[in-house]
Coordinates of C-alpha atoms in Angstrom, one line a residue:
X1 CA 121.3 101.7 121.6
X2 CA 120.8 104.9 119.5
X3 CA 119.2 103.0 116.7
X4 CA 116.6 101.3 118.8
X5 CA 115.8 104.5 120.7
X6 CA 115.2 106.3 117.4
X7 CA 112.9 103.5 116.3
X8 CA 111.0 103.5 119.6
X9 CA 110.5 107.3 119.4
X10 CA 109.1 107.0 115.9
X11 CA 106.6 104.3 117.0
X12 CA 105.5 106.5 120.0
X13 CA 105.1 109.5 117.7
X14 CA 102.9 107.3 115.5
X15 CA 100.7 106.5 118.6
X16 CA 102.2 103.0 119.2
X17 CA 102.7 103.3 123.0
X18 CA 102.0 99.7 123.8
X19 CA 104.6 97.1 122.7
X20 CA 101.8 94.6 122.1
X21 CA 100.7 96.8 119.2
X22 CA 103.9 96.3 117.3
X23 CA 103.6 93.9 114.4
X24 CA 106.0 92.3 112.0
X25 CA 105.1 95.0 109.5
X26 CA 106.2 97.8 111.9
X27 CA 109.6 96.1 112.3
X28 CA 110.0 95.6 108.5
X29 CA 109.2 99.3 108.0
X30 CA 111.8 100.3 110.6
X31 CA 114.4 98.2 108.8
X32 CA 113.4 99.5 105.4
X33 CA 115.6 102.6 105.2
X34 CA 118.7 100.8 106.5
X35 CA 121.4 98.7 105.0
X36 CA 124.5 96.8 106.0
X37 CA 125.7 97.1 109.6
X38 CA 123.0 99.6 110.5
X39 CA 120.3 97.2 109.5
X40 CA 121.9 94.3 111.3
X41 CA 122.4 96.3 114.5
X42 CA 118.8 97.5 114.6
X43 CA 117.6 94.0 113.7
X44 CA 119.6 92.4 116.6
X45 CA 118.5 95.1 119.1
X46 CA 114.8 94.6 118.2
X47 CA 115.1 90.8 118.5
X48 CA 116.7 91.2 122.0
X49 CA 114.1 93.7 123.1
X50 CA 111.1 91.6 122.2
X51 CA 112.6 88.4 123.5
X52 CA 113.1 90.2 126.9
X53 CA 109.5 91.6 126.8
X54 CA 108.1 88.2 126.1
X55 CA 110.2 86.6 128.9
X56 CA 108.8 89.2 131.3
X57 CA 105.3 88.5 129.9
X58 CA 104.8 92.1 128.7
X59 CA 104.1 90.8 125.2
X60 CA 102.6 87.5 124.2
X61 CA 104.3 87.2 120.8
X62 CA 107.6 88.2 119.3
X63 CA 106.9 90.3 116.1
X64 CA 110.6 90.3 115.4
X65 CA 110.8 86.5 115.2
X66 CA 111.1 85.1 111.7
X67 CA 112.3 88.4 110.1
X68 CA 115.6 88.1 108.3
X69 CA 117.5 90.9 106.6
X70 CA 117.7 88.9 103.4
X71 CA 113.9 89.0 103.2
X72 CA 113.4 92.6 104.4
X73 CA 112.6 95.2 101.8
X74 CA 115.3 96.9 99.8
X75 CA 116.5 100.5 100.3
X76 CA 113.5 102.8 99.8
X77 CA 113.2 104.5 96.4
X78 CA 111.0 107.5 95.5
X79 CA 107.6 106.7 94.0
X80 CA 107.3 107.4 90.3
X81 CA 106.1 110.9 89.8
X82 CA 103.0 109.8 87.9
X83 CA 101.8 107.9 91.0
X84 CA 102.3 110.9 93.3
X85 CA 100.9 113.5 90.8
X86 CA 97.2 114.0 91.0
X87 CA 96.7 112.5 94.5
X88 CA 94.7 115.4 95.7
X89 CA 92.6 115.4 92.5
X90 CA 91.3 112.0 93.6
X91 CA 89.7 113.5 96.7
X92 CA 86.7 115.9 97.1
X93 CA 86.6 116.3 100.9
X94 CA 88.6 119.3 102.2
X95 CA 89.6 117.3 105.3
X96 CA 90.9 114.4 103.3
X97 CA 92.8 116.7 100.9
X98 CA 94.6 118.4 103.8
X99 CA 95.5 115.2 105.5
X100 CA 97.0 113.7 102.3
X101 CA 98.9 117.0 101.6
X102 CA 100.5 117.0 105.1
X103 CA 101.8 113.4 104.6
X104 CA 102.8 113.8 100.9
X105 CA 104.5 117.2 101.3
X106 CA 105.6 117.4 105.0
X107 CA 106.0 113.7 105.8
X108 CA 103.7 113.7 108.8
X109 CA 103.1 110.4 110.6
X110 CA 99.5 109.1 110.7
X111 CA 99.6 109.4 114.5
X112 CA 100.5 113.1 114.2
X113 CA 97.5 113.7 112.0
X114 CA 95.3 112.1 114.6
X115 CA 96.5 114.2 117.5
X116 CA 96.9 117.6 115.8
X117 CA 95.1 120.4 117.7
X118 CA 93.3 123.3 116.1
X119 CA 95.6 125.7 118.0
X120 CA 98.6 124.0 116.4
X121 CA 97.6 125.6 113.1
X122 CA 98.5 129.2 112.8
X123 CA 97.3 130.3 109.3
X124 CA 98.4 133.9 109.8
X125 CA 102.0 132.8 110.2
X126 CA 101.7 129.9 107.9
X127 CA 102.9 127.5 110.6
X128 CA 101.9 124.1 112.0
X129 CA 103.1 123.0 115.3
X130 CA 103.9 119.3 115.9
X131 CA 103.9 118.4 119.6
X132 CA 106.4 115.7 120.6
X133 CA 106.4 114.1 124.0
X134 CA 109.6 114.6 125.8
X135 CA 111.1 116.7 123.0
X136 CA 110.8 120.3 121.8
X137 CA 107.9 121.0 119.5
X138 CA 108.6 121.0 115.8
X139 CA 107.3 123.8 113.5
X140 CA 106.7 123.4 109.8
X141 CA 106.1 126.2 107.5
X142 CA 103.2 125.6 105.1
X143 CA 103.3 126.4 101.4
X144 CA 100.5 128.3 99.7
X145 CA 98.7 125.2 98.5
X146 CA 98.6 123.6 102.0
X147 CA 97.4 126.9 103.5
X148 CA 94.5 127.0 101.0
X149 CA 93.6 123.4 101.8
X150 CA 93.7 124.2 105.6
X151 CA 91.4 127.3 105.0
X152 CA 89.0 125.2 103.0
X153 CA 88.8 122.5 105.7
X154 CA 88.3 125.1 108.5
X155 CA 85.5 126.7 106.5
X156 CA 83.8 123.4 105.9
X157 CA 84.1 122.4 109.5
X158 CA 82.6 125.6 110.7
X159 CA 79.7 125.3 108.3
X160 CA 78.9 121.8 109.2
X161 CA 79.5 121.9 113.0
X162 CA 79.6 125.6 114.1
X163 CA 79.1 124.7 117.7
X164 CA 81.8 121.9 117.9
X165 CA 84.1 122.3 120.8
X166 CA 86.4 119.4 119.8
X167 CA 89.9 120.8 120.1
X168 CA 91.4 118.5 117.4
X169 CA 92.1 119.8 114.0
X170 CA 90.6 116.8 112.2
X171 CA 87.1 115.6 113.2
X172 CA 84.5 113.3 111.8
X173 CA 80.7 113.7 112.0
X174 CA 80.8 111.7 115.2
X175 CA 83.8 113.3 117.0
X176 CA 82.8 116.8 116.0
X177 CA 79.7 116.6 118.2
X178 CA 81.2 114.5 121.0
X179 CA 81.5 116.7 124.1
X180 CA 84.5 114.7 125.3
X181 CA 86.4 116.0 122.3
X182 CA 88.0 112.7 121.1
X183 CA 90.5 112.5 118.3
X184 CA 89.7 110.7 115.1
X185 CA 90.5 107.1 115.0
X186 CA 93.6 105.7 113.3
X187 CA 91.2 103.7 111.2
X188 CA 89.9 106.9 109.6
X189 CA 93.4 107.8 108.4
X190 CA 94.1 104.2 107.2
X191 CA 90.9 104.1 105.2
X192 CA 91.7 107.5 103.6
X193 CA 95.0 106.3 102.3
X194 CA 93.5 103.0 101.2
X195 CA 91.2 105.0 99.0
X196 CA 94.1 107.0 97.6
X197 CA 95.9 103.7 96.9
X198 CA 99.1 104.5 98.7
X199 CA 99.9 103.8 102.4
X200 CA 100.6 106.9 104.5
X201 CA 104.0 105.4 105.5
X202 CA 105.0 104.8 101.9
X203 CA 104.2 108.4 101.0
X204 CA 106.1 109.7 104.1
X205 CA 109.2 107.7 103.1
X206 CA 108.9 108.8 99.5
X207 CA 108.9 112.5 100.5
X208 CA 111.9 112.2 102.7
X209 CA 113.9 110.1 100.2
X210 CA 113.1 112.6 97.5
X211 CA 114.4 115.5 99.6
X212 CA 117.5 113.5 100.6
X213 CA 118.2 112.9 96.9
X214 CA 118.0 116.6 96.1
X215 CA 119.9 118.0 99.2
X216 CA 122.0 115.2 100.6
X217 CA 122.1 117.2 103.8
X218 CA 121.0 115.5 107.0
X219 CA 120.6 118.9 108.7
X220 CA 118.0 120.0 106.2
X221 CA 116.1 116.8 106.7
X222 CA 116.1 117.4 110.5
X223 CA 114.8 120.9 110.0
X224 CA 112.1 120.0 107.5
X225 CA 110.8 116.9 109.0
X226 CA 111.9 116.9 112.6
X227 CA 114.0 113.8 112.2
X228 CA 116.7 112.8 114.6
X229 CA 120.3 113.0 113.4
X230 CA 120.4 109.3 113.1
X231 CA 117.3 109.0 111.0
X232 CA 118.3 111.9 108.8
X233 CA 121.7 110.3 108.2
X234 CA 120.1 107.0 107.3
X235 CA 117.9 108.6 104.6
X236 CA 120.8 110.5 103.1
X237 CA 122.9 107.3 102.9
X238 CA 119.9 105.4 101.4
X239 CA 119.5 108.1 98.7
X240 CA 123.3 108.4 98.2
X241 CA 125.0 105.0 98.9
X242 CA 128.2 106.3 97.3
X243 CA 128.6 108.6 100.3
X244 CA 128.8 105.7 102.8
X245 CA 132.5 106.5 103.5
X246 CA 132.5 110.2 102.5
X247 CA 131.1 113.5 103.9
X248 CA 127.4 113.8 104.0
X249 CA 127.0 117.5 103.6
X250 CA 127.2 118.8 100.0

């Protein structure tokens, strides 16, 4: 039960609030950090969930059908440093540079980028607040690079749309002047990372795995990335399989 709740929370945080939006790819990504009994338990729970939803006609297809653990992806590994290095140099737009930095450095979910508010960014304190439905807000502390990127984006936004009342941190030329103040679409984020050449989800996993390799401490992962205890433990075990039967803390 804990495994599937953790997965559902991650999907909701990513803006996937309708079970009909879940695809085979989402399920494969949820299974990606797991191995052994953990993977089998989540796989079985997801199969049962979507069979029940389909039986109740709440979904029209079962995205978990046809997925086998033998064909799911292996334990995630960090991307080669040469693929990560220079990501920001490929981009000119301050908004795009800040969005990529928040994923590559702080492992934000695409849905979190979409729904960030301007008031969530406190540059004087070097903080960014991540709102989480039904849970306490998570605060991340920004490094000097990210703060410079945030300042550059705010300056550009003010120059281009000085009268914009859109409360969201990230806007486009259309949403900036929309009096309804809508968030940017998920497609804007997807297209950005397509241009970069690395999916946002892949960058997020890489960042967390990299931290897990260095610290091997689930508590640190929880503090840095706002992960649940279960997710943090999974990443540590993925990065350090030799600790499967030993203590997790260094």
